[in-house]
């Protein structure tokens, strides 16, 4: 009987260590990202909190995707190639070395200026610091530096490398949850992120608790027809607009100037699932969504 008890306790201890020692995956369905969008152009500057989590999954052409956020962005992680994909565009490449260039479609290219590692759940995870390349041939406005942690993603927000462009506005990750816990880092990554003290950070004296539902635009009607349009909660003075299909192919991209709505029905001719993203450069707001063309 004593032998059985010892073996059982030993087995439970080994299972516990195994769970503690698992590397975090970006595509883990339990992941939740918390942070702030904030604007430092005004004094006092303002910010509002945001949260991203997985809301389901889908199989398209025999490929399994997780659906991230209320707009159901398609996320796929290939552990063999060590890459994370957003609609079949590489969002994170964990194979990058010092000096390598990373380029996401529609965004300015960045170069890896530093590689480090950090302990999370007693397992080493790589980190990368990216700096922009001065390339005037690439549209998109002012670039910015950013950090990426293996399994967690960018310290700005989970989608940030898709559009690393902001002026006097920022988006900031403060807290990451995995499997119902908030695993602390062995040291800070970037200026502040340790997933412990950073979880209590706020930004700006004029914080606005605006829910995602309050700031999301409307797309009517959806499924779309030739009259369909996206209606924003306010007029966007300057920004960018992009539509991609489910394979990540860019269907439409252009600059937004002083508009409160965008027509989409005249831009899509083929049936399918499409995703749109609009960035308001004046305050860093990111609008995104999904629609269907029958």
PDB file of C-alpha atoms in Angstrom:
ATOM      1  CA  UNK A   1       0.000   0.000   0.000  1.00  0.00           C
ATOM      2  CA  UNK A   2       2.842   2.410   0.833  1.00  0.00           C
ATOM      3  CA  UNK A   3       4.499   1.641  -2.501  1.00  0.00           C
ATOM      4  CA  UNK A   4       1.287   2.467  -4.355  1.00  0.00           C
ATOM      5  CA  UNK A   5       0.973   5.777  -2.521  1.00  0.00           C
ATOM      6  CA  UNK A   6       4.572   6.712  -3.315  1.00  0.00           C
ATOM      7  CA  UNK A   7       4.139   5.849  -6.985  1.00  0.00           C
ATOM      8  CA  UNK A   8       0.876   7.811  -7.185  1.00  0.00           C
ATOM      9  CA  UNK A   9       2.361  10.896  -5.563  1.00  0.00           C
ATOM     10  CA  UNK A  10       5.400  10.658  -7.801  1.00  0.00           C
ATOM     11  CA  UNK A  11       3.193  10.427 -10.875  1.00  0.00           C
ATOM     12  CA  UNK A  12       1.141  13.442  -9.806  1.00  0.00           C
ATOM     13  CA  UNK A  13       4.324  15.414  -9.131  1.00  0.00           C
ATOM     14  CA  UNK A  14       5.719  14.595 -12.571  1.00  0.00           C
ATOM     15  CA  UNK A  15       2.427  15.564 -14.233  1.00  0.00           C
ATOM     16  CA  UNK A  16       2.455  18.858 -12.328  1.00  0.00           C
ATOM     17  CA  UNK A  17       6.018  19.607 -13.451  1.00  0.00           C
ATOM     18  CA  UNK A  18       5.127  18.675 -17.008  1.00  0.00           C
ATOM     19  CA  UNK A  19       2.203  21.127 -17.044  1.00  0.00           C
ATOM     20  CA  UNK A  20       4.383  23.841 -15.512  1.00  0.00           C
ATOM     21  CA  UNK A  21       7.107  23.248 -18.066  1.00  0.00           C
ATOM     22  CA  UNK A  22       5.034  23.512 -21.229  1.00  0.00           C
ATOM     23  CA  UNK A  23       5.950  26.192 -23.748  1.00  0.00           C
ATOM     24  CA  UNK A  24       3.179  28.731 -24.354  1.00  0.00           C
ATOM     25  CA  UNK A  25       1.674  28.678 -27.831  1.00  0.00           C
ATOM     26  CA  UNK A  26       0.161  31.738 -29.472  1.00  0.00           C
ATOM     27  CA  UNK A  27      -2.731  29.601 -30.745  1.00  0.00           C
ATOM     28  CA  UNK A  28      -3.670  28.172 -27.336  1.00  0.00           C
ATOM     29  CA  UNK A  29      -7.452  28.565 -27.098  1.00  0.00           C
ATOM     30  CA  UNK A  30      -7.213  29.767 -23.465  1.00  0.00           C
ATOM     31  CA  UNK A  31      -5.056  32.814 -24.288  1.00  0.00           C
ATOM     32  CA  UNK A  32      -6.373  36.277 -23.402  1.00  0.00           C
ATOM     33  CA  UNK A  33      -4.553  39.555 -24.158  1.00  0.00           C
ATOM     34  CA  UNK A  34      -5.307  42.771 -22.205  1.00  0.00           C
ATOM     35  CA  UNK A  35      -4.005  46.244 -22.952  1.00  0.00           C
ATOM     36  CA  UNK A  36      -4.687  49.876 -23.802  1.00  0.00           C
ATOM     37  CA  UNK A  37      -4.930  52.148 -26.797  1.00  0.00           C
ATOM     38  CA  UNK A  38      -3.715  55.577 -25.743  1.00  0.00           C
ATOM     39  CA  UNK A  39      -3.090  58.945 -27.294  1.00  0.00           C
ATOM     40  CA  UNK A  40      -0.316  61.263 -26.094  1.00  0.00           C
ATOM     41  CA  UNK A  41      -1.150  64.132 -28.447  1.00  0.00           C
ATOM     42  CA  UNK A  42      -3.429  65.766 -25.855  1.00  0.00           C
ATOM     43  CA  UNK A  43      -2.772  66.736 -22.252  1.00  0.00           C
ATOM     44  CA  UNK A  44      -4.020  64.930 -20.319  1.00  0.00           C
ATOM     45  CA  UNK A  45      -3.821  62.148 -22.875  1.00  0.00           C
ATOM     46  CA  UNK A  46      -6.559  59.533 -22.902  1.00  0.00           C
ATOM     47  CA  UNK A  47      -6.669  55.765 -23.230  1.00  0.00           C
ATOM     48  CA  UNK A  48      -9.167  52.957 -23.263  1.00  0.00           C
ATOM     49  CA  UNK A  49      -8.706  49.265 -22.454  1.00  0.00           C
ATOM     50  CA  UNK A  50      -9.058  46.403 -24.914  1.00  0.00           C
ATOM     51  CA  UNK A  51      -9.166  42.603 -24.662  1.00  0.00           C
ATOM     52  CA  UNK A  52      -8.584  39.924 -27.290  1.00  0.00           C
ATOM     53  CA  UNK A  53      -9.370  36.229 -26.918  1.00  0.00           C
ATOM     54  CA  UNK A  54     -10.210  33.245 -29.101  1.00  0.00           C
ATOM     55  CA  UNK A  55     -13.908  32.942 -29.854  1.00  0.00           C
ATOM     56  CA  UNK A  56     -13.990  29.636 -31.749  1.00  0.00           C
ATOM     57  CA  UNK A  57     -12.433  27.720 -34.625  1.00  0.00           C
ATOM     58  CA  UNK A  58     -13.125  26.925 -38.266  1.00  0.00           C
ATOM     59  CA  UNK A  59     -11.855  24.590 -40.992  1.00  0.00           C
ATOM     60  CA  UNK A  60     -11.341  26.126 -44.448  1.00  0.00           C
ATOM     61  CA  UNK A  61     -10.047  23.988 -47.323  1.00  0.00           C
ATOM     62  CA  UNK A  62      -8.963  21.309 -44.807  1.00  0.00           C
ATOM     63  CA  UNK A  63      -6.946  23.887 -42.823  1.00  0.00           C
ATOM     64  CA  UNK A  64      -7.740  24.456 -39.136  1.00  0.00           C
ATOM     65  CA  UNK A  65      -7.904  28.052 -37.870  1.00  0.00           C
ATOM     66  CA  UNK A  66      -8.677  29.595 -34.518  1.00  0.00           C
ATOM     67  CA  UNK A  67     -10.853  32.731 -34.559  1.00  0.00           C
ATOM     68  CA  UNK A  68      -9.251  35.591 -32.645  1.00  0.00           C
ATOM     69  CA  UNK A  69     -11.243  38.577 -31.393  1.00  0.00           C
ATOM     70  CA  UNK A  70     -14.783  39.710 -32.092  1.00  0.00           C
ATOM     71  CA  UNK A  71     -13.873  40.131 -35.769  1.00  0.00           C
ATOM     72  CA  UNK A  72     -12.833  36.452 -35.948  1.00  0.00           C
ATOM     73  CA  UNK A  73      -9.377  36.851 -37.477  1.00  0.00           C
ATOM     74  CA  UNK A  74      -8.013  33.556 -38.814  1.00  0.00           C
ATOM     75  CA  UNK A  75      -5.004  32.339 -36.784  1.00  0.00           C
ATOM     76  CA  UNK A  76      -2.987  29.242 -37.596  1.00  0.00           C
ATOM     77  CA  UNK A  77       0.180  28.083 -35.834  1.00  0.00           C
ATOM     78  CA  UNK A  78       2.549  25.694 -37.600  1.00  0.00           C
ATOM     79  CA  UNK A  79       4.785  24.126 -34.967  1.00  0.00           C
ATOM     80  CA  UNK A  80       6.839  22.350 -37.642  1.00  0.00           C
ATOM     81  CA  UNK A  81       7.852  25.568 -39.405  1.00  0.00           C
ATOM     82  CA  UNK A  82       7.788  27.517 -36.103  1.00  0.00           C
ATOM     83  CA  UNK A  83       5.543  30.236 -37.523  1.00  0.00           C
ATOM     84  CA  UNK A  84       2.180  31.843 -36.725  1.00  0.00           C
ATOM     85  CA  UNK A  85      -0.098  32.878 -39.594  1.00  0.00           C
ATOM     86  CA  UNK A  86      -2.839  35.487 -39.847  1.00  0.00           C
ATOM     87  CA  UNK A  87      -5.019  34.645 -42.869  1.00  0.00           C
ATOM     88  CA  UNK A  88      -1.996  32.816 -44.383  1.00  0.00           C
ATOM     89  CA  UNK A  89       0.343  35.783 -43.994  1.00  0.00           C
ATOM     90  CA  UNK A  90       3.203  35.144 -41.562  1.00  0.00           C
ATOM     91  CA  UNK A  91       2.404  37.106 -38.417  1.00  0.00           C
ATOM     92  CA  UNK A  92       5.280  35.769 -36.286  1.00  0.00           C
ATOM     93  CA  UNK A  93       8.371  33.913 -37.445  1.00  0.00           C
ATOM     94  CA  UNK A  94      10.218  32.323 -34.529  1.00  0.00           C
ATOM     95  CA  UNK A  95      13.175  31.387 -36.772  1.00  0.00           C
ATOM     96  CA  UNK A  96      14.426  34.946 -37.283  1.00  0.00           C
ATOM     97  CA  UNK A  97      18.073  35.693 -36.465  1.00  0.00           C
ATOM     98  CA  UNK A  98      19.885  38.905 -35.628  1.00  0.00           C
ATOM     99  CA  UNK A  99      19.941  41.136 -38.694  1.00  0.00           C
ATOM    100  CA  UNK A 100      17.079  39.342 -40.476  1.00  0.00           C
ATOM    101  CA  UNK A 101      14.359  41.413 -42.129  1.00  0.00           C
ATOM    102  CA  UNK A 102      10.690  40.806 -41.401  1.00  0.00           C
ATOM    103  CA  UNK A 103       8.066  42.101 -43.789  1.00  0.00           C
ATOM    104  CA  UNK A 104       4.307  41.911 -43.346  1.00  0.00           C
ATOM    105  CA  UNK A 105       2.178  42.738 -46.380  1.00  0.00           C
ATOM    106  CA  UNK A 106       1.093  46.390 -46.300  1.00  0.00           C
ATOM    107  CA  UNK A 107       3.468  47.355 -43.474  1.00  0.00           C
ATOM    108  CA  UNK A 108       6.961  48.805 -43.427  1.00  0.00           C
ATOM    109  CA  UNK A 109       9.797  46.237 -43.224  1.00  0.00           C
ATOM    110  CA  UNK A 110      11.591  45.822 -39.901  1.00  0.00           C
ATOM    111  CA  UNK A 111      14.941  44.327 -38.990  1.00  0.00           C
ATOM    112  CA  UNK A 112      15.814  42.197 -35.938  1.00  0.00           C
ATOM    113  CA  UNK A 113      18.143  44.359 -33.854  1.00  0.00           C
ATOM    114  CA  UNK A 114      18.235  42.203 -30.724  1.00  0.00           C
ATOM    115  CA  UNK A 115      17.395  38.629 -29.682  1.00  0.00           C
ATOM    116  CA  UNK A 116      17.054  37.506 -26.072  1.00  0.00           C
ATOM    117  CA  UNK A 117      15.108  34.949 -24.052  1.00  0.00           C
ATOM    118  CA  UNK A 118      12.885  35.004 -20.996  1.00  0.00           C
ATOM    119  CA  UNK A 119      11.666  32.329 -18.563  1.00  0.00           C
ATOM    120  CA  UNK A 120       7.905  31.713 -18.517  1.00  0.00           C
ATOM    121  CA  UNK A 121       6.571  28.740 -16.543  1.00  0.00           C
ATOM    122  CA  UNK A 122      10.175  27.570 -16.127  1.00  0.00           C
ATOM    123  CA  UNK A 123      10.609  27.329 -19.906  1.00  0.00           C
ATOM    124  CA  UNK A 124      12.755  29.615 -22.050  1.00  0.00           C
ATOM    125  CA  UNK A 125      10.889  31.654 -24.658  1.00  0.00           C
ATOM    126  CA  UNK A 126      12.753  33.727 -27.265  1.00  0.00           C
ATOM    127  CA  UNK A 127      12.224  37.467 -27.640  1.00  0.00           C
ATOM    128  CA  UNK A 128      12.937  39.745 -30.600  1.00  0.00           C
ATOM    129  CA  UNK A 129      13.305  43.514 -30.861  1.00  0.00           C
ATOM    130  CA  UNK A 130      12.457  44.991 -34.269  1.00  0.00           C
ATOM    131  CA  UNK A 131      13.474  48.377 -35.644  1.00  0.00           C
ATOM    132  CA  UNK A 132      12.126  49.899 -38.857  1.00  0.00           C
ATOM    133  CA  UNK A 133      14.044  50.030 -42.118  1.00  0.00           C
ATOM    134  CA  UNK A 134      14.060  53.406 -43.793  1.00  0.00           C
ATOM    135  CA  UNK A 135      12.322  52.457 -47.032  1.00  0.00           C
ATOM    136  CA  UNK A 136      10.429  55.309 -48.658  1.00  0.00           C
ATOM    137  CA  UNK A 137       9.014  52.991 -51.315  1.00  0.00           C
ATOM    138  CA  UNK A 138       6.737  51.300 -48.766  1.00  0.00           C
ATOM    139  CA  UNK A 139       3.529  53.151 -47.912  1.00  0.00           C
ATOM    140  CA  UNK A 140       2.139  53.281 -44.411  1.00  0.00           C
ATOM    141  CA  UNK A 141       3.215  56.374 -42.525  1.00  0.00           C
ATOM    142  CA  UNK A 142       5.609  56.532 -39.590  1.00  0.00           C
ATOM    143  CA  UNK A 143       7.065  53.180 -38.483  1.00  0.00           C
ATOM    144  CA  UNK A 144       7.842  52.209 -34.901  1.00  0.00           C
ATOM    145  CA  UNK A 145      10.024  49.777 -32.987  1.00  0.00           C
ATOM    146  CA  UNK A 146       8.364  46.807 -31.316  1.00  0.00           C
ATOM    147  CA  UNK A 147       9.074  43.661 -29.272  1.00  0.00           C
ATOM    148  CA  UNK A 148       7.783  40.115 -29.765  1.00  0.00           C
ATOM    149  CA  UNK A 149       7.730  37.304 -27.204  1.00  0.00           C
ATOM    150  CA  UNK A 150       7.500  33.725 -28.442  1.00  0.00           C
ATOM    151  CA  UNK A 151       4.009  32.415 -27.648  1.00  0.00           C
ATOM    152  CA  UNK A 152       2.650  35.775 -26.445  1.00  0.00           C
ATOM    153  CA  UNK A 153       3.215  37.858 -29.561  1.00  0.00           C
ATOM    154  CA  UNK A 154       3.823  41.584 -29.930  1.00  0.00           C
ATOM    155  CA  UNK A 155       3.912  43.821 -26.858  1.00  0.00           C
ATOM    156  CA  UNK A 156       1.735  46.360 -28.657  1.00  0.00           C
ATOM    157  CA  UNK A 157      -1.155  44.013 -29.456  1.00  0.00           C
ATOM    158  CA  UNK A 158      -1.542  40.531 -30.996  1.00  0.00           C
ATOM    159  CA  UNK A 159      -1.999  41.977 -34.522  1.00  0.00           C
ATOM    160  CA  UNK A 160       0.501  44.833 -34.336  1.00  0.00           C
ATOM    161  CA  UNK A 161       3.064  43.712 -36.937  1.00  0.00           C
ATOM    162  CA  UNK A 162       0.290  43.828 -39.550  1.00  0.00           C
ATOM    163  CA  UNK A 163       0.243  47.649 -39.282  1.00  0.00           C
ATOM    164  CA  UNK A 164       3.155  48.979 -37.178  1.00  0.00           C
ATOM    165  CA  UNK A 165       2.205  52.583 -37.942  1.00  0.00           C
ATOM    166  CA  UNK A 166       1.205  55.214 -35.395  1.00  0.00           C
ATOM    167  CA  UNK A 167       1.736  58.920 -34.835  1.00  0.00           C
ATOM    168  CA  UNK A 168       1.283  60.376 -31.334  1.00  0.00           C
ATOM    169  CA  UNK A 169      -0.761  57.280 -30.517  1.00  0.00           C
ATOM    170  CA  UNK A 170       0.127  53.889 -29.103  1.00  0.00           C
ATOM    171  CA  UNK A 171      -1.350  50.486 -28.417  1.00  0.00           C
ATOM    172  CA  UNK A 172       0.093  48.639 -25.427  1.00  0.00           C
ATOM    173  CA  UNK A 173      -0.148  45.074 -24.093  1.00  0.00           C
ATOM    174  CA  UNK A 174      -0.105  45.004 -20.296  1.00  0.00           C
ATOM    175  CA  UNK A 175      -1.297  41.529 -19.291  1.00  0.00           C
ATOM    176  CA  UNK A 176      -1.452  38.040 -20.835  1.00  0.00           C
ATOM    177  CA  UNK A 177      -3.461  35.072 -19.542  1.00  0.00           C
ATOM    178  CA  UNK A 178      -2.826  31.425 -20.394  1.00  0.00           C
ATOM    179  CA  UNK A 179      -4.775  28.450 -19.071  1.00  0.00           C
ATOM    180  CA  UNK A 180      -6.478  30.676 -16.511  1.00  0.00           C
ATOM    181  CA  UNK A 181      -3.207  32.004 -15.069  1.00  0.00           C
ATOM    182  CA  UNK A 182      -1.042  35.091 -15.568  1.00  0.00           C
ATOM    183  CA  UNK A 183       2.486  33.622 -15.814  1.00  0.00           C
ATOM    184  CA  UNK A 184       5.130  36.216 -14.847  1.00  0.00           C
ATOM    185  CA  UNK A 185       8.298  36.709 -16.869  1.00  0.00           C
ATOM    186  CA  UNK A 186      11.749  36.256 -15.352  1.00  0.00           C
ATOM    187  CA  UNK A 187      12.611  39.824 -16.372  1.00  0.00           C
ATOM    188  CA  UNK A 188      11.082  42.761 -18.211  1.00  0.00           C
ATOM    189  CA  UNK A 189      10.770  42.667 -21.972  1.00  0.00           C
ATOM    190  CA  UNK A 190      10.783  46.117 -23.514  1.00  0.00           C
ATOM    191  CA  UNK A 191      10.380  49.034 -21.144  1.00  0.00           C
ATOM    192  CA  UNK A 192       7.806  47.590 -18.765  1.00  0.00           C
ATOM    193  CA  UNK A 193       6.257  44.212 -19.623  1.00  0.00           C
ATOM    194  CA  UNK A 194       6.779  41.508 -16.987  1.00  0.00           C
ATOM    195  CA  UNK A 195       3.179  40.178 -16.914  1.00  0.00           C
ATOM    196  CA  UNK A 196       3.086  40.880 -13.186  1.00  0.00           C
ATOM    197  CA  UNK A 197       3.494  44.546 -12.245  1.00  0.00           C
ATOM    198  CA  UNK A 198       2.539  45.469 -15.808  1.00  0.00           C
ATOM    199  CA  UNK A 199      -0.893  43.895 -15.309  1.00  0.00           C
ATOM    200  CA  UNK A 200      -1.796  46.821 -13.050  1.00  0.00           C
ATOM    201  CA  UNK A 201      -0.609  49.556 -15.410  1.00  0.00           C
ATOM    202  CA  UNK A 202      -2.989  52.208 -16.739  1.00  0.00           C
ATOM    203  CA  UNK A 203      -2.247  54.990 -19.181  1.00  0.00           C
ATOM    204  CA  UNK A 204      -3.439  58.557 -19.040  1.00  0.00           C
ATOM    205  CA  UNK A 205      -5.349  60.731 -16.595  1.00  0.00           C
ATOM    206  CA  UNK A 206      -8.348  60.718 -18.901  1.00  0.00           C
ATOM    207  CA  UNK A 207      -8.890  56.959 -19.221  1.00  0.00           C
ATOM    208  CA  UNK A 208     -12.100  56.092 -20.992  1.00  0.00           C
ATOM    209  CA  UNK A 209     -13.650  52.708 -20.312  1.00  0.00           C
ATOM    210  CA  UNK A 210     -15.012  52.245 -23.809  1.00  0.00           C
ATOM    211  CA  UNK A 211     -16.150  48.726 -24.599  1.00  0.00           C
ATOM    212  CA  UNK A 212     -15.368  47.101 -27.936  1.00  0.00           C
ATOM    213  CA  UNK A 213     -19.068  47.070 -28.721  1.00  0.00           C
ATOM    214  CA  UNK A 214     -19.259  50.847 -28.361  1.00  0.00           C
ATOM    215  CA  UNK A 215     -16.429  51.572 -30.770  1.00  0.00           C
ATOM    216  CA  UNK A 216     -17.010  48.879 -33.392  1.00  0.00           C
ATOM    217  CA  UNK A 217     -18.366  50.068 -36.745  1.00  0.00           C
ATOM    218  CA  UNK A 218     -21.449  48.689 -38.478  1.00  0.00           C
ATOM    219  CA  UNK A 219     -21.345  46.877 -41.814  1.00  0.00           C
ATOM    220  CA  UNK A 220     -24.778  46.873 -43.482  1.00  0.00           C
ATOM    221  CA  UNK A 221     -26.031  44.776 -45.070  1.00  0.00           C
ATOM    222  CA  UNK A 222     -23.923  41.665 -44.455  1.00  0.00           C
ATOM    223  CA  UNK A 223     -23.717  39.379 -46.480  1.00  0.00           C
ATOM    224  CA  UNK A 224     -22.776  42.272 -48.689  1.00  0.00           C
ATOM    225  CA  UNK A 225     -24.322  43.555 -51.902  1.00  0.00           C
ATOM    226  CA  UNK A 226     -23.401  46.473 -54.168  1.00  0.00           C
ATOM    227  CA  UNK A 227     -24.840  48.955 -51.610  1.00  0.00           C
ATOM    228  CA  UNK A 228     -23.050  47.616 -48.513  1.00  0.00           C
ATOM    229  CA  UNK A 229     -20.960  50.045 -46.477  1.00  0.00           C
ATOM    230  CA  UNK A 230     -19.023  50.280 -43.223  1.00  0.00           C
ATOM    231  CA  UNK A 231     -20.305  53.034 -40.900  1.00  0.00           C
ATOM    232  CA  UNK A 232     -17.877  54.296 -38.240  1.00  0.00           C
ATOM    233  CA  UNK A 233     -18.838  55.769 -34.849  1.00  0.00           C
ATOM    234  CA  UNK A 234     -17.168  59.055 -35.844  1.00  0.00           C
ATOM    235  CA  UNK A 235     -15.444  60.732 -38.805  1.00  0.00           C
ATOM    236  CA  UNK A 236     -11.923  59.453 -39.423  1.00  0.00           C
ATOM    237  CA  UNK A 237      -9.712  62.386 -40.389  1.00  0.00           C
ATOM    238  CA  UNK A 238      -6.757  60.326 -41.561  1.00  0.00           C
ATOM    239  CA  UNK A 239      -6.190  56.605 -41.741  1.00  0.00           C
ATOM    240  CA  UNK A 240      -5.713  53.487 -43.852  1.00  0.00           C
ATOM    241  CA  UNK A 241      -8.191  50.891 -45.128  1.00  0.00           C
ATOM    242  CA  UNK A 242      -7.505  47.318 -46.231  1.00  0.00           C
ATOM    243  CA  UNK A 243      -9.583  44.312 -47.331  1.00  0.00           C
ATOM    244  CA  UNK A 244      -8.091  40.807 -47.551  1.00  0.00           C
ATOM    245  CA  UNK A 245      -9.608  37.447 -48.439  1.00  0.00           C
ATOM    246  CA  UNK A 246      -9.294  34.355 -46.232  1.00  0.00           C
ATOM    247  CA  UNK A 247      -5.953  33.410 -47.843  1.00  0.00           C
ATOM    248  CA  UNK A 248      -4.488  36.793 -46.916  1.00  0.00           C
ATOM    249  CA  UNK A 249      -4.512  38.227 -50.458  1.00  0.00           C
ATOM    250  CA  UNK A 250      -4.997  42.006 -50.412  1.00  0.00           C
ATOM    251  CA  UNK A 251      -8.159  42.899 -52.342  1.00  0.00           C
ATOM    252  CA  UNK A 252      -8.282  46.641 -51.685  1.00  0.00           C
ATOM    253  CA  UNK A 253      -6.076  49.160 -49.890  1.00  0.00           C
ATOM    254  CA  UNK A 254      -6.238  52.947 -49.832  1.00  0.00           C
ATOM    255  CA  UNK A 255      -5.917  56.045 -47.645  1.00  0.00           C
ATOM    256  CA  UNK A 256      -8.856  57.313 -45.589  1.00  0.00           C
ATOM    257  CA  UNK A 257      -9.450  61.079 -45.282  1.00  0.00           C
ATOM    258  CA  UNK A 258     -12.319  62.784 -43.420  1.00  0.00           C
ATOM    259  CA  UNK A 259     -14.954  60.078 -43.883  1.00  0.00           C
ATOM    260  CA  UNK A 260     -17.514  58.473 -41.595  1.00  0.00           C
ATOM    261  CA  UNK A 261     -18.345  55.522 -43.842  1.00  0.00           C
ATOM    262  CA  UNK A 262     -16.736  53.383 -46.544  1.00  0.00           C
ATOM    263  CA  UNK A 263     -18.447  51.583 -49.407  1.00  0.00           C
ATOM    264  CA  UNK A 264     -17.341  47.939 -49.723  1.00  0.00           C
ATOM    265  CA  UNK A 265     -20.002  46.461 -52.013  1.00  0.00           C
ATOM    266  CA  UNK A 266     -18.357  47.893 -55.129  1.00  0.00           C
ATOM    267  CA  UNK A 267     -14.923  46.533 -54.236  1.00  0.00           C
ATOM    268  CA  UNK A 268     -15.731  42.804 -54.029  1.00  0.00           C
ATOM    269  CA  UNK A 269     -16.712  40.781 -57.088  1.00  0.00           C
ATOM    270  CA  UNK A 270     -16.018  37.154 -56.114  1.00  0.00           C
ATOM    271  CA  UNK A 271     -17.973  35.157 -53.491  1.00  0.00           C
ATOM    272  CA  UNK A 272     -16.091  34.349 -50.303  1.00  0.00           C
ATOM    273  CA  UNK A 273     -15.133  35.349 -46.757  1.00  0.00           C
ATOM    274  CA  UNK A 274     -13.355  38.697 -46.412  1.00  0.00           C
ATOM    275  CA  UNK A 275     -11.759  40.703 -43.603  1.00  0.00           C
ATOM    276  CA  UNK A 276     -11.314  44.458 -43.331  1.00  0.00           C
ATOM    277  CA  UNK A 277      -9.060  46.607 -41.172  1.00  0.00           C
ATOM    278  CA  UNK A 278      -9.091  50.366 -40.733  1.00  0.00           C
ATOM    279  CA  UNK A 279      -6.541  52.300 -38.667  1.00  0.00           C
ATOM    280  CA  UNK A 280      -7.294  55.839 -37.499  1.00  0.00           C
ATOM    281  CA  UNK A 281      -3.880  57.510 -37.422  1.00  0.00           C
ATOM    282  CA  UNK A 282      -5.153  60.418 -35.325  1.00  0.00           C
ATOM    283  CA  UNK A 283      -5.758  58.320 -32.203  1.00  0.00           C
ATOM    284  CA  UNK A 284      -4.518  54.811 -32.939  1.00  0.00           C
ATOM    285  CA  UNK A 285      -7.967  53.214 -33.070  1.00  0.00           C
ATOM    286  CA  UNK A 286      -8.079  49.927 -34.944  1.00  0.00           C
ATOM    287  CA  UNK A 287     -11.378  48.863 -36.538  1.00  0.00           C
ATOM    288  CA  UNK A 288     -11.727  45.402 -38.020  1.00  0.00           C
ATOM    289  CA  UNK A 289     -14.390  42.971 -39.055  1.00  0.00           C
ATOM    290  CA  UNK A 290     -15.484  40.130 -41.287  1.00  0.00           C
ATOM    291  CA  UNK A 291     -18.071  39.935 -44.063  1.00  0.00           C
ATOM    292  CA  UNK A 292     -19.433  37.500 -46.605  1.00  0.00           C
ATOM    293  CA  UNK A 293     -20.018  37.818 -50.330  1.00  0.00           C
ATOM    294  CA  UNK A 294     -22.525  35.242 -51.640  1.00  0.00           C
TER     295      UNK A 294
END
